[in-house]
Short mmCIF file of C-alpha atoms and ligand atoms in Angstrom, two decimals:
data_model
loop_
_atom_site.label_atom_id
_atom_site.label_comp_id
_atom_site.label_asym_id
_atom_site.label_seq_id
_atom_site.Cartn_x
_atom_site.Cartn_y
_atom_site.Cartn_z
CA UNK D 19 107.94 80.09 99.16
CA UNK D 20 104.94 82.12 100.38
CA UNK D 21 103.00 84.65 98.32
CA UNK D 22 104.90 87.66 99.63
CA UNK D 23 108.24 86.18 98.55
CA UNK D 24 106.95 85.43 95.05
CA UNK D 25 105.61 88.93 94.42
CA UNK D 26 107.89 91.03 92.22
CA UNK D 27 109.14 94.32 93.69
CA UNK D 28 106.74 97.27 93.60
CA UNK D 29 107.24 99.07 90.28
CA UNK D 30 108.76 102.52 90.59
CA UNK D 31 107.13 105.36 88.69
CA UNK D 32 108.53 108.74 87.73
CA UNK D 33 105.86 111.37 87.06
CA UNK D 34 106.68 114.45 84.98
CA UNK D 35 104.50 117.55 85.26
CA UNK D 36 104.48 121.18 84.21
CA UNK D 37 101.36 122.56 85.88
CA UNK D 38 98.23 121.79 87.86
CA UNK D 39 98.98 118.11 88.48
CA UNK D 40 95.44 116.78 88.86
CA UNK D 41 96.42 113.57 87.06
CA UNK D 42 99.42 113.24 89.37
CA UNK D 43 97.00 113.57 92.31
CA UNK D 44 94.77 110.89 90.76
CA UNK D 45 97.76 108.54 90.52
CA UNK D 46 98.76 109.28 94.12
CA UNK D 47 95.18 108.58 95.26
CA UNK D 48 94.96 105.34 93.27
CA UNK D 49 98.16 104.10 94.90
CA UNK D 50 96.87 105.24 98.29
CA UNK D 51 93.63 103.30 98.07
CA UNK D 52 95.14 100.19 96.54
CA UNK D 53 93.82 100.47 92.96
CA UNK D 54 97.38 100.76 91.70
CA UNK D 55 100.22 98.65 93.04
CA UNK D 56 103.16 100.97 92.39
CA UNK D 57 105.23 103.65 94.08
CA UNK D 58 106.12 107.10 92.80
CA UNK D 59 109.88 107.45 93.24
CA UNK D 60 110.05 111.06 92.10
CA UNK D 61 107.97 113.85 90.59
CA UNK D 62 109.88 116.13 88.26
CA UNK D 63 108.65 119.49 87.01
CA UNK D 64 110.27 121.73 84.46
CA UNK D 65 108.66 124.68 86.24
CA UNK D 66 109.36 125.67 89.85
CA UNK D 67 105.89 127.23 90.15
CA UNK D 68 103.93 124.14 89.01
CA UNK D 69 101.05 123.85 91.52
CA UNK D 70 101.12 120.07 91.12
CA UNK D 71 104.39 119.90 93.06
CA UNK D 72 102.31 120.49 96.20
CA UNK D 73 100.41 117.24 95.66
CA UNK D 74 103.70 115.36 95.68
CA UNK D 75 105.06 117.21 98.71
CA UNK D 76 101.82 116.61 100.64
CA UNK D 77 102.19 112.90 99.93
CA UNK D 78 105.83 112.85 101.00
CA UNK D 79 107.09 112.13 97.49
CA UNK D 80 110.46 113.50 96.41
CA UNK D 81 110.20 116.42 94.00
CA UNK D 82 112.75 117.85 91.63
CA UNK D 83 112.61 120.99 89.54
CA UNK D 84 114.76 120.72 86.46
CA UNK D 85 114.31 123.76 84.28
CA UNK D 86 114.61 123.31 80.54
CA UNK D 87 115.98 126.85 80.47
CA UNK D 88 119.18 125.67 82.11
CA UNK D 89 119.94 123.40 79.14
CA UNK D 90 120.72 124.84 75.72
CA UNK D 91 119.87 121.71 73.72
CA UNK D 92 116.71 119.63 74.09
CA UNK D 93 118.81 116.45 74.17
CA UNK D 94 120.91 117.76 77.05
CA UNK D 95 117.78 118.54 79.04
CA UNK D 96 116.33 115.11 78.31
CA UNK D 97 119.57 113.39 79.32
CA UNK D 98 119.46 115.25 82.64
CA UNK D 99 115.89 114.01 83.24
CA UNK D 100 116.80 110.43 82.33
CA UNK D 101 119.81 110.50 84.66
CA UNK D 102 117.63 111.48 87.63
CA UNK D 103 114.99 108.88 86.78
CA UNK D 104 117.53 106.09 86.34
CA UNK D 105 119.35 107.07 89.53
CA UNK D 106 116.11 106.30 91.41
CA UNK D 107 115.40 103.05 89.59
CA UNK D 108 112.32 104.38 87.80
CA UNK D 109 110.86 101.66 85.57
CA UNK D 110 107.87 103.49 84.09
CA UNK D 111 107.67 107.20 83.25
CA UNK D 112 104.24 108.88 83.37
CA UNK D 113 103.83 112.22 81.65
CA UNK D 114 101.01 114.12 83.34
CA UNK D 115 100.61 117.50 81.74
CA UNK D 116 104.33 117.72 80.96
CA UNK D 117 104.51 120.40 78.30
CA UNK D 118 107.74 119.33 76.64
CA UNK D 119 108.26 117.20 73.55
CA UNK D 120 110.67 114.36 74.29
CA UNK D 121 113.71 113.86 72.07
CA UNK D 122 115.16 110.46 71.11
CA UNK D 123 117.63 110.92 73.99
CA UNK D 124 114.69 110.34 76.34
CA UNK D 125 112.49 107.99 74.30
CA UNK D 126 115.37 105.61 73.53
CA UNK D 127 116.29 105.39 77.23
CA UNK D 128 112.78 104.16 78.14
CA UNK D 129 111.48 102.23 75.11
CA UNK D 130 107.79 101.34 75.58
CA UNK D 131 108.11 102.58 79.14
CA UNK D 132 106.79 106.13 78.82
CA UNK D 133 103.07 106.88 79.07
CA UNK D 134 101.16 110.06 78.32
CA UNK D 135 97.55 111.09 78.78
CA UNK D 136 95.86 113.23 76.15
CA UNK D 137 92.36 114.71 76.28
CA UNK D 138 90.97 113.35 72.99
CA UNK D 139 90.37 110.03 71.31
CA UNK D 140 93.70 109.82 69.49
CA UNK D 141 94.50 109.80 66.61
CA UNK D 142 91.84 112.51 66.59
CA UNK D 143 92.89 115.97 67.76
CA UNK D 144 96.59 115.57 68.62
CA UNK D 145 98.73 118.48 69.78
CA UNK D 146 97.48 121.65 71.42
CA UNK D 147 93.87 122.59 72.27
CA UNK D 148 92.28 119.19 71.56
CA UNK D 149 89.00 120.17 73.22
CA UNK D 150 88.67 123.22 70.96
CA UNK D 151 89.60 121.04 67.99
CA UNK D 152 86.71 118.69 68.89
CA UNK D 153 84.26 121.60 69.12
CA UNK D 154 85.47 123.12 65.84
CA UNK D 155 85.02 119.72 64.21
CA UNK D 156 81.41 119.47 65.37
CA UNK D 157 82.20 116.24 67.25
CA UNK D 158 79.46 114.78 69.46
CA UNK D 159 81.93 112.47 71.19
CA UNK D 160 85.50 113.06 72.35
CA UNK D 161 87.38 111.48 75.22
CA UNK D 162 90.75 110.67 76.71
CA UNK D 163 93.62 108.45 75.66
CA UNK D 164 96.57 106.95 77.51
CA UNK D 165 99.26 105.98 75.05
CA UNK D 166 102.89 104.98 74.89
CA UNK D 167 105.20 107.81 73.90
CA UNK D 168 107.39 107.33 70.89
CA UNK D 169 109.21 109.77 68.65
CA UNK D 170 106.00 110.99 66.97
CA UNK D 171 103.93 113.48 68.95
CA UNK D 172 100.73 111.96 70.41
CA UNK D 173 101.05 108.97 68.07
CA UNK D 174 102.38 106.03 70.10
CA UNK D 175 100.36 102.82 70.63
CA UNK D 176 97.16 103.31 72.61
CA UNK D 177 96.90 101.62 76.02
CA UNK D 178 93.35 102.71 76.97
CA UNK D 179 90.76 105.12 75.65
CA UNK D 180 87.42 106.25 77.03
CA UNK D 181 84.69 108.24 75.35
CA UNK D 182 83.20 111.44 76.76
CA UNK D 183 80.12 113.11 75.24
CA UNK D 184 80.34 116.59 73.78
CA UNK D 185 77.17 118.36 74.91
CA UNK D 186 75.27 121.23 73.29
CA UNK D 187 76.59 124.53 74.57
CA UNK D 188 79.97 123.08 75.56
CA UNK D 189 82.93 125.41 75.59
CA UNK D 190 86.52 124.19 75.52
CA UNK D 191 86.55 124.64 79.30
CA UNK D 192 83.37 122.70 80.07
CA UNK D 193 84.43 119.88 77.76
CA UNK D 194 87.93 119.85 79.27
CA UNK D 195 86.46 119.55 82.77
CA UNK D 196 84.22 116.60 81.74
CA UNK D 197 87.14 114.84 80.05
CA UNK D 198 89.40 115.49 83.03
CA UNK D 199 87.06 113.55 85.34
CA UNK D 200 87.48 110.55 83.07
CA UNK D 201 91.25 111.04 82.84
CA UNK D 202 91.51 110.67 86.60
CA UNK D 203 90.23 107.09 86.55
CA UNK D 204 91.65 106.18 83.15
CA UNK D 205 95.29 107.00 83.88
CA UNK D 206 95.67 104.79 86.98
CA UNK D 207 93.85 101.98 85.16
CA UNK D 208 96.21 102.25 82.20
CA UNK D 209 99.30 102.31 84.40
CA UNK D 210 98.06 99.19 86.18
CA UNK D 211 97.44 97.49 82.83
CA UNK D 212 100.96 98.25 81.62
CA UNK D 213 102.49 97.05 84.88
CA UNK D 214 100.44 93.85 84.78
CA UNK D 215 101.53 93.16 81.19
CA UNK D 216 105.09 93.14 82.56
C1 GRF M 3 95.36 116.97 81.02
O1 GRF M 3 94.20 117.36 80.34
C2 GRF M 3 96.13 115.97 80.22
O2 GRF M 3 95.33 115.14 79.43
C3 GRF M 3 96.97 116.86 79.31
O3 GRF M 3 97.33 117.95 80.12
C4 GRF M 3 96.35 118.11 81.16
C5 GRF M 3 97.11 118.04 82.46
O4 GRF M 3 96.28 118.34 83.55
N1 GRF M 3 98.12 116.15 78.78
P1 GRF M 3 96.83 118.10 85.03
O5 GRF M 3 98.10 118.92 85.17
O6 GRF M 3 97.07 116.64 85.21
O7 GRF M 3 95.74 118.62 85.92
#
């Protein structure tokens, strides 16, 4: 058997977004230049106007818009997402600025197979406005975290974290921009680590 026959099939990712999609673009670029051995099977947005959808379209990746407004119950919405992901054989789900809390209907369908990126050093500053939380706390260091998603918001096991300095005069926006640069290398690295762990 030669090396190509031994290699396991390329892992299929599903990326969920709600907005800008710069982390999605970073994942697309990492796959493109060989830092990440994976394929994005589908990008799903809950918002039709999410600018990040353009990154997927430009890369020839299938996109779906599934609006949460079309589903009365959170579980029904999550089941609809899971059905589309499973239909495409998605093995690892990457949340990239997806502004929806996942219910057990989703988390139980992909146990230890959902990742999220958050712009703080969790468990510090979970939830909304983590950069402002860091400034309000007088922190001199914040950062970014990629973690597994479980039923508790921003509290699943950490895969990778990286520190980012908080500088004098920072606003939430300047700190967010500095953290975002780090997110763009951290997320592909974390996805690769999870894939390599098997
Ligand atoms: C990032 O800061 C990410 O950490 C957080 O939401 C933001 C998404 O940005 N979860 P983008 O849509 O990937 O540009």
